[in-house]
CSV table of C-alpha atoms in Angstrom, one decimal:
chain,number,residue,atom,x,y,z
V,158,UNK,CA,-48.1,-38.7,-28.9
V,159,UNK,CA,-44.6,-37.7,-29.3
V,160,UNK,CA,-43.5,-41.3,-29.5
V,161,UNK,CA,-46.0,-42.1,-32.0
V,162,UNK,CA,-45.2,-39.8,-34.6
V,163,UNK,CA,-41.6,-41.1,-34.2
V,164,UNK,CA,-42.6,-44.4,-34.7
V,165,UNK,CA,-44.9,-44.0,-37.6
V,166,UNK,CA,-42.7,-41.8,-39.4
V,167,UNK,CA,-39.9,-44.1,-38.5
V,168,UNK,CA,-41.8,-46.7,-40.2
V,169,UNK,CA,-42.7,-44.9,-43.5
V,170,UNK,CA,-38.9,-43.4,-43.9
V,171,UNK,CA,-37.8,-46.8,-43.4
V,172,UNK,CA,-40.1,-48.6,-46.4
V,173,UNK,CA,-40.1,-45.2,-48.7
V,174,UNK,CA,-37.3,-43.1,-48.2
V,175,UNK,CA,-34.5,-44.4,-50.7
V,176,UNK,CA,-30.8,-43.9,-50.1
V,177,UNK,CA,-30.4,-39.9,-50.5
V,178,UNK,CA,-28.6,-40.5,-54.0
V,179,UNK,CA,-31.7,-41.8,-55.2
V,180,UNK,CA,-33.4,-39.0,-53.4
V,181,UNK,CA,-31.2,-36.7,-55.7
V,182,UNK,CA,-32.1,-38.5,-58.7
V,183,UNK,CA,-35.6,-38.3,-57.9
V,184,UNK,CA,-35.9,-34.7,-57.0
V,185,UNK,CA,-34.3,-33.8,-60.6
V,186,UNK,CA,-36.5,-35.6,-62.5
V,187,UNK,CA,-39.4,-33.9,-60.3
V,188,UNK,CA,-38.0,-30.5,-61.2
V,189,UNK,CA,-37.2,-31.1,-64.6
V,190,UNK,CA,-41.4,-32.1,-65.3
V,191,UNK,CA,-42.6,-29.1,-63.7
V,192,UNK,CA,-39.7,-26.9,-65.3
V,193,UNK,CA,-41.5,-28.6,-68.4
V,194,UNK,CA,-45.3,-27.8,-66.8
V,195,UNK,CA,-44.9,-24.3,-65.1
V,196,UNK,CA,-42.3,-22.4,-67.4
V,197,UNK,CA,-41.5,-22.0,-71.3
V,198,UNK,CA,-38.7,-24.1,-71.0
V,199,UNK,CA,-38.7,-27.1,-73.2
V,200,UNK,CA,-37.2,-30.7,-72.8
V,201,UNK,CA,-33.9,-29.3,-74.0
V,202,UNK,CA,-34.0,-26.0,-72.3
V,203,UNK,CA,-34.2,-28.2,-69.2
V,204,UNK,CA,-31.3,-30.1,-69.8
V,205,UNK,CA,-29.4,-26.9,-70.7
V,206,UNK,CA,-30.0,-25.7,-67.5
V,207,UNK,CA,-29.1,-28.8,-65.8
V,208,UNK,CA,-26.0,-29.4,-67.1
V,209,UNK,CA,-25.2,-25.3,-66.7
V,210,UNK,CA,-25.6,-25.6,-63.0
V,211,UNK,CA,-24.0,-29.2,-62.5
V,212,UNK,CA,-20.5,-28.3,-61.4
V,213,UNK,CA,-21.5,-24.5,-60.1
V,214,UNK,CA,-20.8,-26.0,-56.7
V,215,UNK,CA,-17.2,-27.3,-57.0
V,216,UNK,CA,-15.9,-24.9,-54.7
V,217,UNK,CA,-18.8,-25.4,-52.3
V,218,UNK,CA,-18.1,-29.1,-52.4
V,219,UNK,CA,-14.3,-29.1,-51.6
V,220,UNK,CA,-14.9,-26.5,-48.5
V,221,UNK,CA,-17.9,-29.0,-47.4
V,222,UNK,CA,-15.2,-32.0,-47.6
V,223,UNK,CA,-13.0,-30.0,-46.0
V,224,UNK,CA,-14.8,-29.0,-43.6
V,225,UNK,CA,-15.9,-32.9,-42.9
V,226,UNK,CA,-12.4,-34.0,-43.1
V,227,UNK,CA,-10.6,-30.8,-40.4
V,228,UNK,CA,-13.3,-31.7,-38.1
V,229,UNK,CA,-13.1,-34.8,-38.2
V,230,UNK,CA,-9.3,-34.7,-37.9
V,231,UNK,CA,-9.6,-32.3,-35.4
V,232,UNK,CA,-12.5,-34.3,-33.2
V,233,UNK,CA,-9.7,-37.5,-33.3
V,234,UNK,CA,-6.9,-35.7,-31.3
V,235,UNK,CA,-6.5,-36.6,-27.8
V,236,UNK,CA,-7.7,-33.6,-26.1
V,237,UNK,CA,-10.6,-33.7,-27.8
V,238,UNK,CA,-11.7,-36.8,-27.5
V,239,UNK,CA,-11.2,-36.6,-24.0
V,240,UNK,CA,-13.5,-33.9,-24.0
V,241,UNK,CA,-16.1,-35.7,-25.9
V,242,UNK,CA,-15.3,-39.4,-24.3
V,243,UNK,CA,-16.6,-37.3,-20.7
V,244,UNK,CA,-19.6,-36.1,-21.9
V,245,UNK,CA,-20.4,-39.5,-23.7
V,246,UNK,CA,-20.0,-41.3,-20.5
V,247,UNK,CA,-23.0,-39.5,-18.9
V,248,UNK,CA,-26.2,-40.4,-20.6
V,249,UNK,CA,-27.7,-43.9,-18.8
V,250,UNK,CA,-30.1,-43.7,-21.0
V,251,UNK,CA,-31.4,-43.6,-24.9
V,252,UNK,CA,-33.5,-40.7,-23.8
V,253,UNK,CA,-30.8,-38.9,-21.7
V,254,UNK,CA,-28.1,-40.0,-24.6
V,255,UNK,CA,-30.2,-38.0,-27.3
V,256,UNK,CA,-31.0,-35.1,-25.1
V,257,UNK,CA,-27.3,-34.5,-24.7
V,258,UNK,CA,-26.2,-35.0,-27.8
V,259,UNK,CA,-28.7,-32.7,-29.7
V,260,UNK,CA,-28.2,-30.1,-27.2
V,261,UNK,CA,-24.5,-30.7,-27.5
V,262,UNK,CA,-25.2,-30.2,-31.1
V,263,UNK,CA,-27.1,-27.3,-31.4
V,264,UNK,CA,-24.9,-25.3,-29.4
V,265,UNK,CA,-22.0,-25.7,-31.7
V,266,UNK,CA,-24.4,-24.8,-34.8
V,267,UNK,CA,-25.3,-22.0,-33.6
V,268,UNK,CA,-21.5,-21.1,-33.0
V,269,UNK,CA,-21.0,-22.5,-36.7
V,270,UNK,CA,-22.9,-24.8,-38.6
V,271,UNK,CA,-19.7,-27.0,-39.9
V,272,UNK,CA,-18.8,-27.3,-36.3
V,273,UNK,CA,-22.5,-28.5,-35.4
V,274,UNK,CA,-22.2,-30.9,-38.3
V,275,UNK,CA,-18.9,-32.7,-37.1
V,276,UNK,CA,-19.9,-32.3,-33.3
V,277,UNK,CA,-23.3,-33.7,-33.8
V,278,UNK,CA,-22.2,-36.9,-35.5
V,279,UNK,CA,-19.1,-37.5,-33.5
V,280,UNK,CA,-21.3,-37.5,-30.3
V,281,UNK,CA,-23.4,-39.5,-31.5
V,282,UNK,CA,-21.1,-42.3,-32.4
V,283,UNK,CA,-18.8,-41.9,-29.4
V,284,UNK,CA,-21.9,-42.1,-27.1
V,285,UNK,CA,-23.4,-45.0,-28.8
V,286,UNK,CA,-19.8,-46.5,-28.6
V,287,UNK,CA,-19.1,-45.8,-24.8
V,288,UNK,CA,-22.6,-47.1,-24.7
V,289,UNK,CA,-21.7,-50.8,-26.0
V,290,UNK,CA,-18.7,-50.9,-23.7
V,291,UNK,CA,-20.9,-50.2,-20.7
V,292,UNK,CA,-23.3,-52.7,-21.7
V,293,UNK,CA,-26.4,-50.1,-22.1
V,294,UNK,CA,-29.0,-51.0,-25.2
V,295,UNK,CA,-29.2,-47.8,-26.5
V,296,UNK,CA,-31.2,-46.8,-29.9
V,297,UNK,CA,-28.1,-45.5,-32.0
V,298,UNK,CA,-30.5,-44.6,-34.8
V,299,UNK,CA,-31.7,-41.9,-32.3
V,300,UNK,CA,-28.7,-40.9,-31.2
V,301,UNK,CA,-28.2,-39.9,-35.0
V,302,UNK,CA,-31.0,-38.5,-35.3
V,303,UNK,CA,-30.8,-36.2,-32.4
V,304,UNK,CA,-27.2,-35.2,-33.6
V,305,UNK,CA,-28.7,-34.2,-36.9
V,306,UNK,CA,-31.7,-32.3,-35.3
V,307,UNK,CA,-29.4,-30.5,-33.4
V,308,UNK,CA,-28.1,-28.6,-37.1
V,309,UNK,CA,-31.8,-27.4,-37.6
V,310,UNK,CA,-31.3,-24.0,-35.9
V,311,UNK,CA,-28.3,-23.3,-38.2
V,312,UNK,CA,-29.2,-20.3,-40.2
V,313,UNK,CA,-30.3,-18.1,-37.1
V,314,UNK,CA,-27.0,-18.5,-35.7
V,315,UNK,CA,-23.4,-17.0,-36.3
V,316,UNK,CA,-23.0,-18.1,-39.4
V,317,UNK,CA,-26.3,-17.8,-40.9
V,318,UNK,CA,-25.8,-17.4,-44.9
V,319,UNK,CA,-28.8,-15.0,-45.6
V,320,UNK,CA,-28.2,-12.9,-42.4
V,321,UNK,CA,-24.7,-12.6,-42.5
V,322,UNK,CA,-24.7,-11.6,-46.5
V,323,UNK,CA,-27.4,-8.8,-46.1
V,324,UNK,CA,-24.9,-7.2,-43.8
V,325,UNK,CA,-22.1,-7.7,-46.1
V,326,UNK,CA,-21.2,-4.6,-48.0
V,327,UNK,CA,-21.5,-5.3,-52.0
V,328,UNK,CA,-23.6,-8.1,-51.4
V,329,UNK,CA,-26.1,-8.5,-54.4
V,330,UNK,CA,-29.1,-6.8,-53.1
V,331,UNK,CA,-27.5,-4.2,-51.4
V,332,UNK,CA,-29.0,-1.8,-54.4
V,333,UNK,CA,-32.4,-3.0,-53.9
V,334,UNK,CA,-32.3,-3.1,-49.8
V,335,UNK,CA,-28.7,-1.7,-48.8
V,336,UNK,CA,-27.4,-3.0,-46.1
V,337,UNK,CA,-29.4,-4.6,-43.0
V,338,UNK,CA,-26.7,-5.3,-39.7
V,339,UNK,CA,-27.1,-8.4,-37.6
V,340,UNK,CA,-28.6,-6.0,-34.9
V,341,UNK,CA,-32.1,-6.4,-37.4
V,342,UNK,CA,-31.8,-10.0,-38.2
V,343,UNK,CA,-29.4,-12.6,-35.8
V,344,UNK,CA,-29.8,-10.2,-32.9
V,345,UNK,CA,-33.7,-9.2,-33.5
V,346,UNK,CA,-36.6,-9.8,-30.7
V,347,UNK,CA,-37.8,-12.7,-32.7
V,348,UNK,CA,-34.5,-14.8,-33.3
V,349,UNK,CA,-33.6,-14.3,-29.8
V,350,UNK,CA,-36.8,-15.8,-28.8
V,351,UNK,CA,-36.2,-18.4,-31.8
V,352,UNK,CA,-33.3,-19.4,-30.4
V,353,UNK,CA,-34.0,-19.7,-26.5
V,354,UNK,CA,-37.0,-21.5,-27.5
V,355,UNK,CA,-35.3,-23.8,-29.7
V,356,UNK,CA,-32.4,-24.6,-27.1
V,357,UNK,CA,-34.8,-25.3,-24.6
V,358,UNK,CA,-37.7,-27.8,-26.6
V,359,UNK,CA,-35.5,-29.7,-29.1
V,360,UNK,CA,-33.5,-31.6,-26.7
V,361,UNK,CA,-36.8,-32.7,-25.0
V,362,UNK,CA,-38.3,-33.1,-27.7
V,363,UNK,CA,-35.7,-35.6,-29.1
V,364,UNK,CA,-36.0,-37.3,-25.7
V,365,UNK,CA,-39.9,-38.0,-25.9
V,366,UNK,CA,-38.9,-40.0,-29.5
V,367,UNK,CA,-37.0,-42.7,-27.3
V,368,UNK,CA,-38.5,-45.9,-28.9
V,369,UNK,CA,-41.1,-47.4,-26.3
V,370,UNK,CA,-40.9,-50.0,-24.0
V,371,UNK,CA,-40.3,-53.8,-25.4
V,372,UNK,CA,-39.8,-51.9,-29.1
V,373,UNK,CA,-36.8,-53.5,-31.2
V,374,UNK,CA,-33.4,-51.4,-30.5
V,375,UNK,CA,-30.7,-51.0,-32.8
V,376,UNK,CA,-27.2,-50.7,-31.0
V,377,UNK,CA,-24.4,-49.3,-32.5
V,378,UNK,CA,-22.8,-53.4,-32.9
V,379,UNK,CA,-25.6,-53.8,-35.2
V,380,UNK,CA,-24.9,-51.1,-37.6
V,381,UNK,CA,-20.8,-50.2,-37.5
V,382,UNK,CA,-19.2,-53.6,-38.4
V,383,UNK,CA,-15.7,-52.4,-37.6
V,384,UNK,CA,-16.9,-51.9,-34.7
V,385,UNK,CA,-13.8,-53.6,-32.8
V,386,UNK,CA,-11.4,-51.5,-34.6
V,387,UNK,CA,-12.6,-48.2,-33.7
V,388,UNK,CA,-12.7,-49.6,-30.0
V,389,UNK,CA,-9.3,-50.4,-29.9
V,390,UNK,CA,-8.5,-47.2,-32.1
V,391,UNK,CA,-9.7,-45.3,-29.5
V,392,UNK,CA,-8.3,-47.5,-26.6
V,393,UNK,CA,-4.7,-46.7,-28.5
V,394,UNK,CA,-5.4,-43.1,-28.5
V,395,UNK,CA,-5.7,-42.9,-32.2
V,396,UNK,CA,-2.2,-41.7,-32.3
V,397,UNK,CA,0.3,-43.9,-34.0
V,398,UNK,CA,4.2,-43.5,-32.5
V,399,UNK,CA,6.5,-45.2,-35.3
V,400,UNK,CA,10.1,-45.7,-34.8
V,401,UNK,CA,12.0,-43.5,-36.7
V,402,UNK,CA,14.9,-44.6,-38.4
V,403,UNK,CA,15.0,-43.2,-41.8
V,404,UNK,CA,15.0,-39.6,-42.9
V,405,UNK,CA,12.1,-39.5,-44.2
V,406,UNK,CA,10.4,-41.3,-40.8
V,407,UNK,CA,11.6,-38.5,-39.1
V,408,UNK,CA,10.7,-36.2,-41.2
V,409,UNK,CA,7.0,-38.1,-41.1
V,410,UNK,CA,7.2,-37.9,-37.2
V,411,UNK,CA,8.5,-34.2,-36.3
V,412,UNK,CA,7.2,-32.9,-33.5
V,413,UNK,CA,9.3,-29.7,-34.9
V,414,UNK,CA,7.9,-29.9,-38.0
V,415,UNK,CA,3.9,-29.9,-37.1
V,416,UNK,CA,4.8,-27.0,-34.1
V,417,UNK,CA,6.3,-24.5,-36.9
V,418,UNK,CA,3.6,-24.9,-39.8
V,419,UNK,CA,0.8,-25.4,-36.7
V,420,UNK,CA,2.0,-21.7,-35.2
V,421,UNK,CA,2.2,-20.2,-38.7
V,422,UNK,CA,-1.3,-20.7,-39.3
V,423,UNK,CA,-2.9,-20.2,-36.0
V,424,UNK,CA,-0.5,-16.1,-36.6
V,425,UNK,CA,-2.4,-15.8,-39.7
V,426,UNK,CA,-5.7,-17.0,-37.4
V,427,UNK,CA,-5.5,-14.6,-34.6
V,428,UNK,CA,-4.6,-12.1,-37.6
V,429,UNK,CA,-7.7,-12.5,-39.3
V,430,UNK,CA,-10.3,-12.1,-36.2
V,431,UNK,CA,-8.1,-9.4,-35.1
V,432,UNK,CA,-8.9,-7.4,-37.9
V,433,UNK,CA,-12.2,-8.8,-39.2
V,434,UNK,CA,-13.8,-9.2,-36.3
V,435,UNK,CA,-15.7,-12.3,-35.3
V,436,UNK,CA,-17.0,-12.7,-38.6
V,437,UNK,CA,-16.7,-16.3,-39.9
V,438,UNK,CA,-17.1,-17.7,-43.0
V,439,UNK,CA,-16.5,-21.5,-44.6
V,440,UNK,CA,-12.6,-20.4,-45.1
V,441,UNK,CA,-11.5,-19.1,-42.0
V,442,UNK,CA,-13.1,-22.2,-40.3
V,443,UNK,CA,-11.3,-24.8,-42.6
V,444,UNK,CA,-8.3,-22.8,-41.9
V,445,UNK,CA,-8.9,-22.9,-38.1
V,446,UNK,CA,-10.0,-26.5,-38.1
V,447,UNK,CA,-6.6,-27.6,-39.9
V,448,UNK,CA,-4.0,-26.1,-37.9
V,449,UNK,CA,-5.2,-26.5,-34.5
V,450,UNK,CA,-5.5,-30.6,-35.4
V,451,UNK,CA,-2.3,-30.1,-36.7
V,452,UNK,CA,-1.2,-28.9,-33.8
V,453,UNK,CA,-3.1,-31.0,-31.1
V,454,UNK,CA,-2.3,-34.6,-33.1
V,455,UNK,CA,1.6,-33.3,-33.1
V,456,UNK,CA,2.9,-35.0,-35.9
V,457,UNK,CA,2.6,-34.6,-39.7
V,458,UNK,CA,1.8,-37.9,-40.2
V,459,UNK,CA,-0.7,-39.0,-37.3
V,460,UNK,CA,-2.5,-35.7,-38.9
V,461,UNK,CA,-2.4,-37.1,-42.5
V,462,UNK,CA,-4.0,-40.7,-40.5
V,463,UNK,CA,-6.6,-39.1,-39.2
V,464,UNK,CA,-7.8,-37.4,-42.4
V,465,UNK,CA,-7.1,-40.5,-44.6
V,466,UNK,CA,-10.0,-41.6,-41.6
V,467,UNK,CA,-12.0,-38.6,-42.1
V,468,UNK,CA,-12.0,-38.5,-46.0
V,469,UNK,CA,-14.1,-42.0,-45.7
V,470,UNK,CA,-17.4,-39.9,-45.1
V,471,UNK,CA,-16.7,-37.8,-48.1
V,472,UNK,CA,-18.5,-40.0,-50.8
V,473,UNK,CA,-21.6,-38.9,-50.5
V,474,UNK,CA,-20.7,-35.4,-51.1
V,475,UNK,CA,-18.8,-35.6,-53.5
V,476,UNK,CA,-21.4,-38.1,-56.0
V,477,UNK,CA,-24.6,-35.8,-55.0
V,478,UNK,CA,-23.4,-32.0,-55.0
V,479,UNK,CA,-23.6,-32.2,-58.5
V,480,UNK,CA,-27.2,-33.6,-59.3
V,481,UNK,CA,-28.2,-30.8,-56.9
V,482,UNK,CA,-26.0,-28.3,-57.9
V,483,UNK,CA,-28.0,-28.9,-61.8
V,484,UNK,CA,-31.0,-29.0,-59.5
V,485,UNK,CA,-30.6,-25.6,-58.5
V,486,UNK,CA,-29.6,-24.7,-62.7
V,487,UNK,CA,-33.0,-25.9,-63.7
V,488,UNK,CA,-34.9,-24.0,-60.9
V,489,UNK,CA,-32.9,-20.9,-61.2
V,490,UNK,CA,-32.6,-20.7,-65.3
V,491,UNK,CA,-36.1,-21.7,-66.3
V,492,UNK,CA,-37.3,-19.7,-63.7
V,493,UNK,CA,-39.3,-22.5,-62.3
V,494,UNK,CA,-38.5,-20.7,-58.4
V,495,UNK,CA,-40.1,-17.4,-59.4
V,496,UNK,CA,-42.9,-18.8,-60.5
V,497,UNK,CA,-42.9,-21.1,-57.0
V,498,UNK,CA,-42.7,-17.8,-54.9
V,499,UNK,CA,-45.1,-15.7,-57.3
V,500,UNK,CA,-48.0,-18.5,-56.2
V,501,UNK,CA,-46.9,-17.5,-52.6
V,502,UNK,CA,-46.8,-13.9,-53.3
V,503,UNK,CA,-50.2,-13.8,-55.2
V,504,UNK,CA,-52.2,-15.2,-51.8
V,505,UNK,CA,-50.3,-12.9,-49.3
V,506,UNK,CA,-51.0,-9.3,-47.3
V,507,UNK,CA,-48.6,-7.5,-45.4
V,508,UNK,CA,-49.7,-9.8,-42.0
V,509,UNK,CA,-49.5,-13.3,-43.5
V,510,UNK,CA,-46.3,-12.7,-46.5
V,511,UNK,CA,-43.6,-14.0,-43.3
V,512,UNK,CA,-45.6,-17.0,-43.3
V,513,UNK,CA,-46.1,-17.6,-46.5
V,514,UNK,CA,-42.4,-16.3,-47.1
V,515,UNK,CA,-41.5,-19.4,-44.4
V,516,UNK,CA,-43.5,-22.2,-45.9
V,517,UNK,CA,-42.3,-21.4,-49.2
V,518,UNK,CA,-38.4,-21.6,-48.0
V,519,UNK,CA,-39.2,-24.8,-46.4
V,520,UNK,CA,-40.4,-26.0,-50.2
V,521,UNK,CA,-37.7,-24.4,-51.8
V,522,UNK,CA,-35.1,-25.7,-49.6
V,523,UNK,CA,-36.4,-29.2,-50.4
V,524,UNK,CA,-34.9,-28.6,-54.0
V,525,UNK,CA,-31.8,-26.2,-53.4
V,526,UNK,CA,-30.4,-28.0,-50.1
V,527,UNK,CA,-27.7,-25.0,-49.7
V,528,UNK,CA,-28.8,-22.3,-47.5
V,529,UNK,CA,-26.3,-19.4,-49.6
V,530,UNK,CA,-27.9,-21.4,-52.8
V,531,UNK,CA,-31.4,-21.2,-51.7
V,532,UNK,CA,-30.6,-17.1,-50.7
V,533,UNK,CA,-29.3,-16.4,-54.2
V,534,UNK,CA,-32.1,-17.7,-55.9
V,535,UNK,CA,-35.2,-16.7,-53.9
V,536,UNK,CA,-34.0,-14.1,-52.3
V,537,UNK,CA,-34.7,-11.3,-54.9
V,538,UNK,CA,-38.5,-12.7,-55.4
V,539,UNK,CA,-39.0,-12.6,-51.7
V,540,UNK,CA,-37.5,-8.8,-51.7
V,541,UNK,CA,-39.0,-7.6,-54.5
V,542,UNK,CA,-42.2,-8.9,-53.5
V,543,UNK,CA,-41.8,-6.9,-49.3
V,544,UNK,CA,-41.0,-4.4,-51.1
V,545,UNK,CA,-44.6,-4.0,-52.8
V,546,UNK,CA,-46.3,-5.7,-49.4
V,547,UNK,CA,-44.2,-2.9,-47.6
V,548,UNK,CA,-43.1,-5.7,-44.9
V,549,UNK,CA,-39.9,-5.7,-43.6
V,550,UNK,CA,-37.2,-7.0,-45.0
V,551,UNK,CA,-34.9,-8.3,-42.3
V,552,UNK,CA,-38.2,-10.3,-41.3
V,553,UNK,CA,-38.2,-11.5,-45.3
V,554,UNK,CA,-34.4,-12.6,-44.6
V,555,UNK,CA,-34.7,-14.5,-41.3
V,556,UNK,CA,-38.1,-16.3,-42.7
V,557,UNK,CA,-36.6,-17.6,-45.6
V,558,UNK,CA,-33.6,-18.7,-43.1
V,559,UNK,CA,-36.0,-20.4,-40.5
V,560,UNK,CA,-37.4,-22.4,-43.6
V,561,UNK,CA,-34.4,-23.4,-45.2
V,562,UNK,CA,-32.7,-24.9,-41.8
V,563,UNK,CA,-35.9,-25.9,-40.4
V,564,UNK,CA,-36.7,-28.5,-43.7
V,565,UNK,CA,-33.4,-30.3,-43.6
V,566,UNK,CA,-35.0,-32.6,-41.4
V,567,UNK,CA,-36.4,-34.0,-44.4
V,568,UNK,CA,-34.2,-33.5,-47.1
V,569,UNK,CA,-30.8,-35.9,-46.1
V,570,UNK,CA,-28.4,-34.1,-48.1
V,571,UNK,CA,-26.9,-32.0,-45.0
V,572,UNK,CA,-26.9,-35.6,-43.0
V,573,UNK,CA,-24.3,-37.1,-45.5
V,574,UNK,CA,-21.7,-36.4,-43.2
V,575,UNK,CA,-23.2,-37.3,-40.4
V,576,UNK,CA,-24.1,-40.9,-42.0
V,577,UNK,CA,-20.8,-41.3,-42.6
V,578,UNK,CA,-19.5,-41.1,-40.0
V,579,UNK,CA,-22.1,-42.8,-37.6
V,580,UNK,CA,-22.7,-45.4,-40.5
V,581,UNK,CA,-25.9,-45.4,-40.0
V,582,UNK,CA,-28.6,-45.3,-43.4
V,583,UNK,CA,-30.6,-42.4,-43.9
V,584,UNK,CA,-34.2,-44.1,-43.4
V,585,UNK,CA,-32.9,-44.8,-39.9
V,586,UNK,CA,-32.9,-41.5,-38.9
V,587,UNK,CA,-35.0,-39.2,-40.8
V,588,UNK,CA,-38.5,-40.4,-39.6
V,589,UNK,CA,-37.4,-39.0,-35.7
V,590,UNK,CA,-36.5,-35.8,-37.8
V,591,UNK,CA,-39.8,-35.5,-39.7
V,592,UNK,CA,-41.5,-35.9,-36.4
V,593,UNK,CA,-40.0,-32.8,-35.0
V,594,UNK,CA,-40.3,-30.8,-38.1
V,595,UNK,CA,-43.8,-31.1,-38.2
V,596,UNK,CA,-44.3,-30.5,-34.6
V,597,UNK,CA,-41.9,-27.3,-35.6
V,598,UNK,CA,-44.0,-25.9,-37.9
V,599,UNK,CA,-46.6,-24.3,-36.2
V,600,UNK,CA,-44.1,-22.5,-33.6
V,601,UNK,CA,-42.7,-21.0,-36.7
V,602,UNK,CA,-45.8,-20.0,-38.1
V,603,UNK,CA,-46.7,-18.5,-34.9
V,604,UNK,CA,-43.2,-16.6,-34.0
V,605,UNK,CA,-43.5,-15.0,-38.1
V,606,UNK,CA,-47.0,-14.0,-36.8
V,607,UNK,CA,-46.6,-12.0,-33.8
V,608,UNK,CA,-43.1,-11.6,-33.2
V,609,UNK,CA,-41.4,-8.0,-34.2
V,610,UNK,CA,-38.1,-8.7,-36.3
């Protein structure tokens, strides 16, 4: 059943679901008519609002490149890619290959979603590569897939936006619901079960979407035509050694060089979680990510290489976080998403408002793709209204998490990275995704139900 609800979803993402720039362009011009339909705002209004939240994510953007770019940099040392080369030489398998990876995955988003992210993708691609050499037909569409699934548990983990902001001190509900510690949210009875039962079923789940027997396979030759390069890239170690003869060369190739500026920033590193505590944001990630691959690739310039490599899968970031940036304008200043949560609110009790708190999220997310976005802008409907259903609000927080994270398995804009650097098109992967999410949805509904946050 599994394997048909790959295969059919497969099938319709492949003839409907347009490149997710066009996906962009269609989900504005879907919120600007009901903007139009549901609140005063006019045709103008609506493009006010667009073009007032167009660039509101610039910073967003440059820590998401960033955070593409240091991980990928980082992925492309040697020690790493040891690491990753062993694990990729295990599966035998499509189905074992897309267990691995998705549970390699989901580990490291639960860590950090940016590390998920990078991991996910460059599993994928170094297993469908090892793959190739070993002569295995292996679906690399899946194996993409399952590194993208694998980010779908991101906002109950350690760096969970909504969970990690309620406990932030100043945070912009604090008046209205003061502060609520990680103990009542991240480390509650319900994400705990959440999370076990998500690191457990995913992975198999992913491995029941393995295409069926005498079904077309897509290797990794058929969709990556540099192909060769990256082979022999990898075969060379990815590390370039140049002979140094002029100043500058040297300069280029100082071992000296990358040591001092590498140490400098791991001090300020060991600084930070010294006195902060293991509490991680975008920043100190980045930060991590750049100087340990500055370290681990040795030189300044093999470390400039490898994110010249890494800035490739950049593109699609850096066209679309605007359109949904002025997405997430026309939503927020016509009021278009209280009105979305008021239809929620107006059919709810005490018993069913997690639900319906969930299911909206998973809507919402659909439109404002960023997890701290989606927080800022439904958050104070959602508390406002548990506040008048007296239900608790950590339960309010972690259900509009679980719907935010659990819907990017439809909406591609979190797998830009990950299409970049699998190459791989987004219609190849998203119908496996949908299949899961819909399968998904009734544990959620379920674990909101009867599970104590």
């Amino acid at each position: 059943m599994i394997r048909r609800m790959g295969e059919y979803f497969t099938g319709w993402a492949k003839k409907y679901m347009p490149d997710p720039f066009l996906f962009a362009i269609l989900l504005t011009f879907l919120t600007f008519v009901l903007g139009l339909i549901f609140t005063k705002s006019g045709p103008l209004d609506m493009l006010k609002h667009w073009h007032k939240g167009f660039w509101s994510l610039l910073a967003f953007a440059m820590q998401m490149c960033l955070i593409l770019v240091t991980g990928y940099a980082l992925a492309t040392t040697r020690v790493i890619r040891r690491a990753i080369d062993a694990l990729a030489d295990l599966p035998k398998t499509t189905a074992g290959a897309a267990y691995l990876i998705c549970l390699v995955a989901i580990i490291a988003a639960y860590i950090n979603w940016g590390l998920g992210l990078i991991v996910g993708a460059l599993m994928a691609r170094q297993v469908g590569l090892r793959a190739f050499e070993k002569g295995i037909p292996m679906h690399y569409p899946l194996l993409g897939a399952a590194g993208y699934i694998g980010l779908a548990v991101w906002h109950g983990g350690f760096s969970g936006s909504a969970p990690l902001l309620v406990a932030t001190k100043g945070h912009f509900l604090e008046k209205q619901i003061g502060l609520i510690p990680v103990v009542d949210t991240l480390f509650s009875p319900l994400n705990i079960v959440v999370a076990i039962f998500l690191i457990i079923v995913l992975p198999y789940l992913v491995r029941f979407l393995t295409p069926s027997q005498g079904a077309e396979v897509t290797t990794i030759d058929q969709v990556l035509p540099d192909l060769q390069s990256l082979l022999k890239e990898r075969a060379g170690g990815g590390e370039v050694k140049v002979q140094a003869d002029s100043v500058a060369a040297k300069l280029e190739n100082s071992t000296i060089i990358a040591l001092i500026i590498g140490l400098m920033g791991l001090i300020v590193v060991i600084w930070y979680f010294a006195t902060q505590g293991f509490k991680l944001d975008l920043n100190i990630v980045n930060f991590t990510f750049l100087f340990v691959g500055l370290l681990l690739h040795g030189t300044p310039i093999n470390y400039v290489r490898a994110v010249i490599e890494g800035a490739k899968a950049c593109a699609g970031i850096i066209l679309q976080f605007p359109f949904y940036a002025g997405i997430m304008g026309m939503m927020s200043y016509s009021g278009l998403i209280v009105v979305m949560a008021g239809w929620f609110v107006a059919i709810s009790n005490a018993t069913t408002y997690p639900i319906w708190t969930y299911i909206s999220a998973c809507l919402v997310n659909i439109f404002v793709p960023s997890g701290g976005g989606q927080w800022a802008v439904q958050g104070p409907v959602m508390v406002e209204a548990a506040k008048t259903l007296q239900v608790s609000y950590a339960k309010t927080v972690m259900a509009v998490a679980y719907g935010d994270q659990w819907t990017n398995l439809f909406q591609p804009f979190w797998a830009l990275p990950l299409l970049g650097v699998t190459g791989l098109k987004v219609r190849q992967i998203m119908g496996y995704c949908m299949a899961v999410m819909f399968i998904g949805l009734i544990f959620f509904i379920l674990a909101l139900a009867f599970l104590p946050a």
